[in-house]
Coordinates of C-alpha atoms and ligand atoms in Angstrom, one line a residue:
X1 CA 8.9 -21.9 -2.3
X2 CA 6.6 -19.6 -0.9
X3 CA 7.1 -17.1 2.2
X4 CA 3.8 -17.2 3.2
X5 CA 1.8 -20.0 4.4
X6 CA -0.6 -21.9 2.1
X7 CA -4.5 -21.6 2.5
X8 CA -4.7 -24.9 3.9
X9 CA -2.3 -24.5 6.4
X10 CA -3.7 -20.7 7.5
X11 CA -7.2 -23.0 7.8
X12 CA -5.9 -25.3 9.9
X13 CA -3.9 -22.5 12.5
X14 CA -7.1 -20.6 12.6
X15 CA -9.0 -23.8 13.5
X16 CA -6.8 -24.6 16.4
X17 CA -7.0 -21.1 17.9
X18 CA -10.8 -21.6 17.6
X19 CA -10.7 -24.5 19.1
X20 CA -8.3 -23.8 22.0
X21 CA -9.5 -19.8 22.2
X22 CA -5.9 -18.3 21.2
X23 CA -4.6 -16.1 18.6
X24 CA -1.2 -15.6 17.2
X25 CA 1.1 -13.8 19.6
X26 CA 4.1 -11.9 19.0
X27 CA 7.6 -11.7 20.8
X28 CA 7.6 -8.4 22.8
X29 CA 5.6 -5.3 23.6
X30 CA 6.8 -2.2 21.9
X31 CA 6.9 1.6 22.8
X32 CA 6.5 3.7 20.0
X33 CA 7.4 7.6 20.9
X34 CA 4.4 9.7 20.0
X35 CA 7.0 12.4 19.2
X36 CA 7.5 10.0 16.0
X37 CA 3.8 11.0 14.6
X38 CA 4.4 14.8 15.6
X39 CA 7.8 15.4 13.9
X40 CA 8.1 17.1 10.7
X41 CA 11.9 16.1 10.2
X42 CA 11.0 12.6 11.3
X43 CA 8.1 12.5 8.6
X44 CA 11.0 13.9 6.1
X45 CA 12.7 11.2 6.9
X46 CA 10.5 8.8 6.3
X47 CA 9.4 9.9 2.9
X48 CA 12.9 10.4 1.6
X49 CA 14.0 6.8 2.7
X50 CA 11.2 4.3 2.9
X51 CA 9.2 6.3 0.3
X52 CA 11.7 7.5 -2.4
X53 CA 14.1 4.8 -1.4
X54 CA 12.4 1.8 -1.0
X55 CA 10.6 0.2 -4.2
X56 CA 7.0 1.2 -3.4
X57 CA 4.0 -0.2 -5.0
X58 CA 2.7 2.4 -7.0
X59 CA -0.5 0.8 -8.7
X60 CA -1.8 -2.2 -9.7
X61 CA -0.9 -3.3 -13.2
X62 CA -4.7 -3.6 -14.1
X63 CA -4.9 0.2 -13.9
X64 CA -2.8 -0.1 -16.6
X65 CA -4.3 -2.3 -19.1
X66 CA -3.5 -0.8 -22.7
X67 CA -0.4 1.0 -24.2
X68 CA -1.0 4.7 -23.7
X69 CA -3.0 3.9 -20.2
X70 CA -1.3 6.0 -17.6
X71 CA -1.8 7.2 -14.0
X72 CA -0.6 10.2 -12.6
X73 CA -0.2 11.1 -8.7
X74 CA 1.9 11.9 -6.2
X75 CA 4.2 9.4 -4.5
X76 CA 5.8 10.6 -1.5
X77 CA 5.3 14.0 -2.3
X78 CA 6.5 13.5 -5.7
X79 CA 4.4 14.2 -9.0
X80 CA 5.1 11.1 -10.9
X81 CA 3.4 9.8 -14.4
X82 CA 3.3 5.9 -15.2
X83 CA 2.7 4.7 -18.1
X84 CA 2.4 1.7 -20.6
X85 CA 4.2 2.4 -23.4
X86 CA 4.1 0.2 -26.8
X87 CA 6.2 -2.8 -26.1
X88 CA 3.7 -3.8 -23.2
X89 CA 6.4 -2.3 -20.6
X90 CA 5.5 0.1 -17.6
X91 CA 7.5 3.3 -17.6
X92 CA 7.5 5.9 -14.6
X93 CA 8.9 9.3 -15.0
X94 CA 8.8 12.5 -12.6
X95 CA 5.5 14.2 -13.7
X96 CA 6.8 17.6 -14.9
X97 CA 7.7 19.3 -18.3
X98 CA 11.5 19.7 -19.3
X99 CA 10.5 23.2 -20.7
X100 CA 9.5 24.6 -17.6
X101 CA 8.0 22.0 -15.3
X102 CA 4.2 22.0 -16.4
X103 CA 2.5 18.7 -15.3
X104 CA 2.0 16.6 -17.9
X105 CA -1.1 14.8 -17.0
X106 CA -3.3 14.5 -13.6
X107 CA -5.6 11.4 -12.9
X108 CA -5.5 8.2 -15.2
X109 CA -6.5 8.0 -18.7
X110 CA -5.5 6.5 -22.1
X111 CA -3.2 8.8 -24.1
X112 CA -1.6 8.7 -27.6
X113 CA 1.5 11.0 -26.5
X114 CA 2.0 13.8 -23.4
X115 CA 1.5 16.8 -24.8
X116 CA 2.2 19.8 -22.3
X117 CA -1.0 22.3 -21.6
X118 CA 1.4 25.2 -21.4
X119 CA 3.5 25.6 -24.8
X120 CA 2.5 22.0 -26.1
X121 CA 6.0 20.3 -25.9
X122 CA 5.1 16.7 -26.8
X123 CA 6.6 13.3 -25.2
X124 CA 5.9 9.7 -26.4
X125 CA 4.9 7.2 -24.0
X126 CA 8.6 6.4 -23.8
X127 CA 9.0 9.6 -22.6
X128 CA 10.9 11.2 -25.4
X129 CA 10.5 14.6 -26.4
X130 CA 9.1 14.4 -30.1
X131 CA 7.6 17.4 -30.6
X132 CA 8.4 21.1 -29.7
X133 CA 6.6 24.1 -31.0
X134 CA 8.3 26.7 -32.9
X135 CA 11.6 24.9 -32.5
X136 CA 13.6 27.5 -34.0
X137 CA 13.2 29.6 -31.0
X138 CA 15.3 26.9 -28.8
X139 CA 18.9 26.9 -30.9
X140 CA 20.9 24.1 -29.8
X141 CA 18.2 22.2 -28.2
X142 CA 19.4 18.7 -28.2
X143 CA 15.8 16.8 -28.0
X144 CA 17.3 13.5 -26.7
X145 CA 18.4 15.1 -23.4
X146 CA 15.2 16.5 -22.8
X147 CA 12.7 13.3 -22.4
X148 CA 10.7 12.9 -19.1
X149 CA 13.1 12.1 -16.1
X150 CA 13.1 8.6 -15.7
X151 CA 12.2 6.6 -12.5
X152 CA 13.3 2.9 -12.1
X153 CA 10.3 0.8 -12.2
X154 CA 9.3 -3.3 -11.6
X155 CA 5.9 -4.8 -12.7
X156 CA 5.7 -7.9 -9.9
X157 CA 3.0 -9.9 -8.2
X158 CA 0.1 -7.6 -10.4
X159 CA 1.7 -4.2 -9.1
X160 CA 3.8 -1.6 -10.7
X161 CA 6.5 -0.9 -8.2
X162 CA 8.4 2.4 -8.6
X163 CA 11.6 3.7 -6.8
X164 CA 12.6 6.8 -7.0
X165 CA 16.1 7.6 -5.5
X166 CA 19.0 5.7 -5.1
X167 CA 20.7 4.0 -3.6
X168 CA 17.9 1.9 -3.4
X169 CA 17.2 0.1 -0.2
X170 CA 15.9 -3.7 -1.8
X171 CA 13.8 -6.0 0.0
X172 CA 14.8 -9.5 -0.8
X173 CA 11.8 -11.0 0.9
X174 CA 9.3 -9.8 -2.2
X175 CA 11.4 -12.2 -4.7
X176 CA 9.8 -15.3 -2.9
X177 CA 6.3 -13.5 -2.8
X178 CA 3.3 -15.3 -4.8
X179 CA 1.3 -13.4 -7.4
X180 CA -0.9 -10.9 -5.3
X181 CA -3.1 -10.1 -8.1
X182 CA -3.5 -12.3 -11.1
X183 CA -3.4 -11.1 -14.8
X184 CA -7.2 -12.1 -15.0
X185 CA -8.3 -9.5 -12.0
X186 CA -9.9 -6.3 -13.8
X187 CA -10.3 -2.8 -12.1
X188 CA -13.6 -2.2 -11.2
X189 CA -12.9 1.6 -9.7
X190 CA -10.3 3.7 -8.3
X191 CA -11.5 6.5 -5.4
X192 CA -9.7 9.2 -3.6
X193 CA -10.2 10.4 -0.4
X194 CA -8.5 12.1 2.6
X195 CA -8.5 11.8 6.3
X196 CA -7.1 14.1 9.3
X197 CA -4.2 11.7 10.6
X198 CA -0.9 10.8 10.1
X199 CA -0.1 7.9 7.7
X200 CA 1.1 5.7 9.9
X201 CA -2.1 6.0 12.3
X202 CA -4.0 5.3 9.3
X203 CA -2.1 2.2 8.6
X204 CA -2.3 0.7 12.4
X205 CA -5.8 0.5 11.9
X206 CA -5.4 -2.0 9.3
X207 CA -3.2 -4.3 11.3
X208 CA -4.4 -5.9 14.3
X209 CA -7.8 -7.2 15.2
X210 CA -7.4 -6.7 18.8
X211 CA -9.9 -3.4 18.2
X212 CA -12.7 -5.3 16.3
X213 CA -15.1 -6.2 19.0
X214 CA -15.0 -3.0 21.0
X215 CA -15.0 -0.6 17.5
X216 CA -17.0 -2.4 15.1
X217 CA -19.2 -4.2 18.1
X218 CA -22.3 -3.9 15.6
X219 CA -20.4 -4.1 12.2
X220 CA -18.0 -6.7 11.6
X221 CA -17.5 -8.2 14.9
X222 CA -21.2 -10.4 14.8
X223 CA -19.5 -12.1 11.3
X224 CA -15.7 -12.3 13.0
X225 CA -14.1 -13.1 16.3
X226 CA -12.9 -11.5 19.3
X227 CA -9.1 -10.9 18.8
X228 CA -8.4 -14.0 16.9
X229 CA -5.7 -13.1 14.1
X230 CA -2.7 -14.8 11.9
X231 CA 0.2 -12.5 11.7
X232 CA 3.1 -13.5 9.1
X233 CA 6.4 -11.5 8.7
X234 CA 8.4 -11.5 5.6
X235 CA 11.0 -8.7 4.8
X236 CA 9.7 -5.5 6.0
X237 CA 6.2 -6.5 5.4
X238 CA 3.6 -8.7 6.9
X239 CA 0.2 -10.4 6.3
X240 CA -2.8 -10.6 8.6
X241 CA -5.0 -12.9 8.5
X242 CA -8.8 -11.8 9.7
X243 CA -11.1 -15.2 9.5
X244 CA -14.9 -14.8 9.5
X245 CA -17.0 -17.0 12.1
X246 CA -18.5 -18.9 9.2
X247 CA -14.8 -20.6 8.8
X248 CA -15.5 -22.8 12.0
X249 CA -17.2 -25.0 9.3
X250 CA -14.3 -25.8 7.9
X251 CA -13.3 -28.3 10.8
X252 CA -16.0 -31.2 9.2
X253 CA -14.2 -30.9 5.6
X254 CA -11.1 -32.8 5.1
X255 CA -8.2 -31.0 5.6
X256 CA -6.7 -31.4 1.9
X257 CA -10.2 -30.2 0.6
X258 CA -10.4 -27.1 2.4
X259 CA -10.8 -23.8 0.7
X260 CA -10.8 -20.3 2.5
X261 CA -12.1 -18.0 -0.2
X262 CA -15.0 -16.3 1.6
X263 CA -14.0 -17.2 4.8
X264 CA -11.6 -14.7 5.7
X265 CA -9.7 -11.9 5.0
X266 CA -6.3 -11.2 3.8
X267 CA -4.6 -8.0 4.6
X268 CA -0.9 -7.7 3.1
X269 CA 1.0 -4.8 4.1
X270 CA 3.5 -4.1 1.6
X271 CA 6.3 -1.6 3.1
X272 CA 5.7 1.3 3.7
X273 CA 2.6 2.3 2.9
X274 CA 0.6 0.0 0.6
X275 CA -2.1 -2.3 1.6
X276 CA -3.3 -5.2 -0.4
X277 CA -6.8 -6.3 1.0
X278 CA -8.4 -9.9 -0.6
X279 CA -12.2 -9.9 0.7
X280 CA -15.1 -11.9 -0.4
X281 CA -15.9 -10.6 -3.5
X282 CA -13.1 -8.4 -4.7
X283 CA -9.7 -7.1 -3.8
X284 CA -8.4 -3.6 -2.7
X285 CA -5.0 -1.9 -3.5
X286 CA -4.8 0.8 -0.8
X287 CA -2.0 3.4 -0.7
X288 CA -1.7 5.9 2.0
X289 CA -0.1 9.2 0.8
X290 CA 1.2 11.4 3.2
X291 CA -0.3 15.0 2.2
X292 CA 1.2 16.7 5.6
X293 CA 2.0 15.3 9.2
X294 CA -1.7 15.0 10.2
X295 CA -3.3 14.5 6.5
X296 CA -3.2 11.5 4.7
X297 CA -5.0 10.6 0.9
X298 CA -6.0 6.9 0.3
X299 CA -6.3 6.0 -2.9
X300 CA -8.2 2.8 -3.2
X301 CA -8.1 0.8 -6.3
X302 CA -11.1 -1.8 -6.6
X303 CA -10.5 -5.1 -8.5
X304 CA -12.1 -8.1 -9.2
X305 CA -11.2 -11.3 -6.9
X306 CA -9.0 -14.2 -8.8
X307 CA -11.4 -16.5 -10.8
X308 CA -14.5 -14.3 -10.9
X309 CA -16.3 -12.7 -13.7
X310 CA -16.7 -8.6 -13.5
X311 CA -20.3 -8.1 -14.9
X312 CA -21.6 -10.6 -12.4
X313 CA -19.8 -8.7 -9.6
X314 CA -20.0 -5.2 -10.1
X315 CA -23.1 -5.0 -8.3
X316 CA -22.3 -7.3 -5.6
X317 CA -18.7 -5.5 -4.8
X318 CA -20.2 -1.9 -4.8
X319 CA -22.9 -2.9 -2.5
X320 CA -20.2 -4.3 -0.3
X321 CA -17.6 -1.6 -0.6
X322 CA -20.5 0.6 0.6
X323 CA -21.7 -1.3 3.6
X324 CA -17.7 -1.6 4.5
X325 CA -17.2 2.6 3.5
X326 CA -20.9 3.3 5.7
X327 CA -19.9 1.2 8.5
X328 CA -16.6 -0.4 9.6
X329 CA -14.5 1.8 7.5
X330 CA -16.6 5.1 8.9
X331 CA -15.8 3.5 12.5
X332 CA -12.1 3.0 12.0
X333 CA -12.1 6.8 10.4
X334 CA -13.4 8.6 13.5
X335 CA -11.1 6.1 15.7
X336 CA -8.1 7.5 13.5
X337 CA -9.2 11.1 13.8
X338 CA -9.6 11.1 17.3
X339 CA -6.2 9.4 18.0
X340 CA -4.9 11.9 15.7
X341 CA -6.5 15.1 18.1
X342 CA -5.5 12.8 21.4
X343 CA -1.3 13.1 20.0
X344 CA -1.2 16.8 21.4
X345 CA -2.9 16.0 24.6
X346 CA 0.4 15.4 26.5
X347 CA -1.0 11.9 27.8
X348 CA 1.6 9.7 26.1
X349 CA 5.0 9.9 25.6
X350 CA 4.9 6.8 24.2
X351 CA 2.5 4.2 22.4
X352 CA 2.6 0.5 23.8
X353 CA 1.7 -2.0 21.2
X354 CA 0.9 -5.3 22.6
X355 CA 1.3 -9.2 21.6
X356 CA -1.6 -9.2 19.5
X357 CA -0.5 -6.1 17.4
X358 CA 3.1 -7.5 16.4
X359 CA 2.3 -6.7 12.6
X360 CA 2.2 -2.7 13.7
X361 CA 5.5 -3.7 15.9
X362 CA 7.3 -5.1 12.9
X363 CA 6.2 -2.1 10.8
X364 CA 8.1 0.1 13.3
X365 CA 11.0 -1.9 13.8
X366 CA 11.6 -2.0 9.7
X367 CA 10.6 2.0 9.7
X368 CA 13.0 2.2 12.0
X369 CA 15.8 -0.2 10.4
X370 CA 15.5 2.0 7.4
X371 CA 16.1 5.2 8.9
X372 CA 18.9 4.0 11.3
X373 CA 20.9 2.1 8.0
X374 CA 20.8 5.5 6.0
X375 CA 22.2 7.3 9.2
X376 CA 24.8 5.3 9.7
X377 CA 25.7 4.8 5.8
X378 CA 25.8 8.9 6.0
X379 CA 27.7 8.7 9.1
X380 CA 29.8 6.2 7.7
X381 CA 30.2 8.6 4.6
X382 CA 31.2 11.1 6.2
X383 CA 34.0 9.5 8.2
X384 CA 34.9 7.8 4.6
X385 CA 34.0 4.2 5.8
X386 CA 32.5 1.9 3.1
X387 CA 29.3 0.4 4.2
Ligands
LIG1 S1 6.1 24.2 -19.7 FE1 5.9 22.5 -20.9 S2 5.8 23.3 -23.0 FE2 6.5 24.9 -21.9
LIG2 FE1 -10.8 -1.7 11.8

């Protein structure tokens, strides 16, 4: 049984909100200290606990289609190399040579083996050290002990999850998540960009529709509603639904025959830093990678939607992505930069998140819980108490 509403229940709830001019409401207001966006110590704790000890989506499975397909990038500040091995499983390693630490790969591609660019030590797709030029210069070197340093990997719901450090902070709710990305969904493009803002400010922009009319008056608002969203919470994660106005016509369709494709956008937030957005013609997997306290890298994987073919779609998707990037997303980026600049103004000790912003509140509450859990676990450990 899924922890999320099925599409028909989603449609029904949206139609009720349209009829009554209502929206989903959270239970309480949240006040987030502004210092939490400005503190280096806080960010170090977030990265350490939420990014490195939680199973974090690293890339879509579609980015690793064949044996030898790899993706190398920083995740939570750690250089990582993920690769599909010959047995079909995905492996992930710390991306550093076991000789003197050079990174073995950058970006994405397909490789038969990883050859270090510095002195040529060679690792197979399973991470095993299988070649050392002039090996007689390393008497006693045990190659079995000098494979790439492995990380914990799980491939689920069409995504590759990597966990770097123990103890792992698991989220059981993910076990009940339906398949987010189906095997037939293909990777169309991957792009990277950076924004001068804290990663949490960037994330918050995806998780509420309260800003649609003000921020996107000429771009998204003509197709969407003013402040009409569904918010579902599961574990540390959430799904926010953004209906288009054209969904109102479903009121004339019998409930059992209602289909929502093309009538709404689903935004899944997978804790801590990944969004899966299911749009009319394509699906994006967006990874927010903190680069500094006030700088975030966005890695966006664009995939075909369920049941659609790549060739027909490439042009439509490119056109959609271009439109969103030049219009609505540009408006979001302007606001996000403005919030970042305003952090130092001294105007706010806290930011107040209201009843329409409950997915953001859930995120802050989950992040606090992860940080607090670890804090109490380490205190207990120092007192010799088992948790
Ligand atoms: S650092 Fe990789 S072979 Fe020397
Ligand atoms: Fe927006």
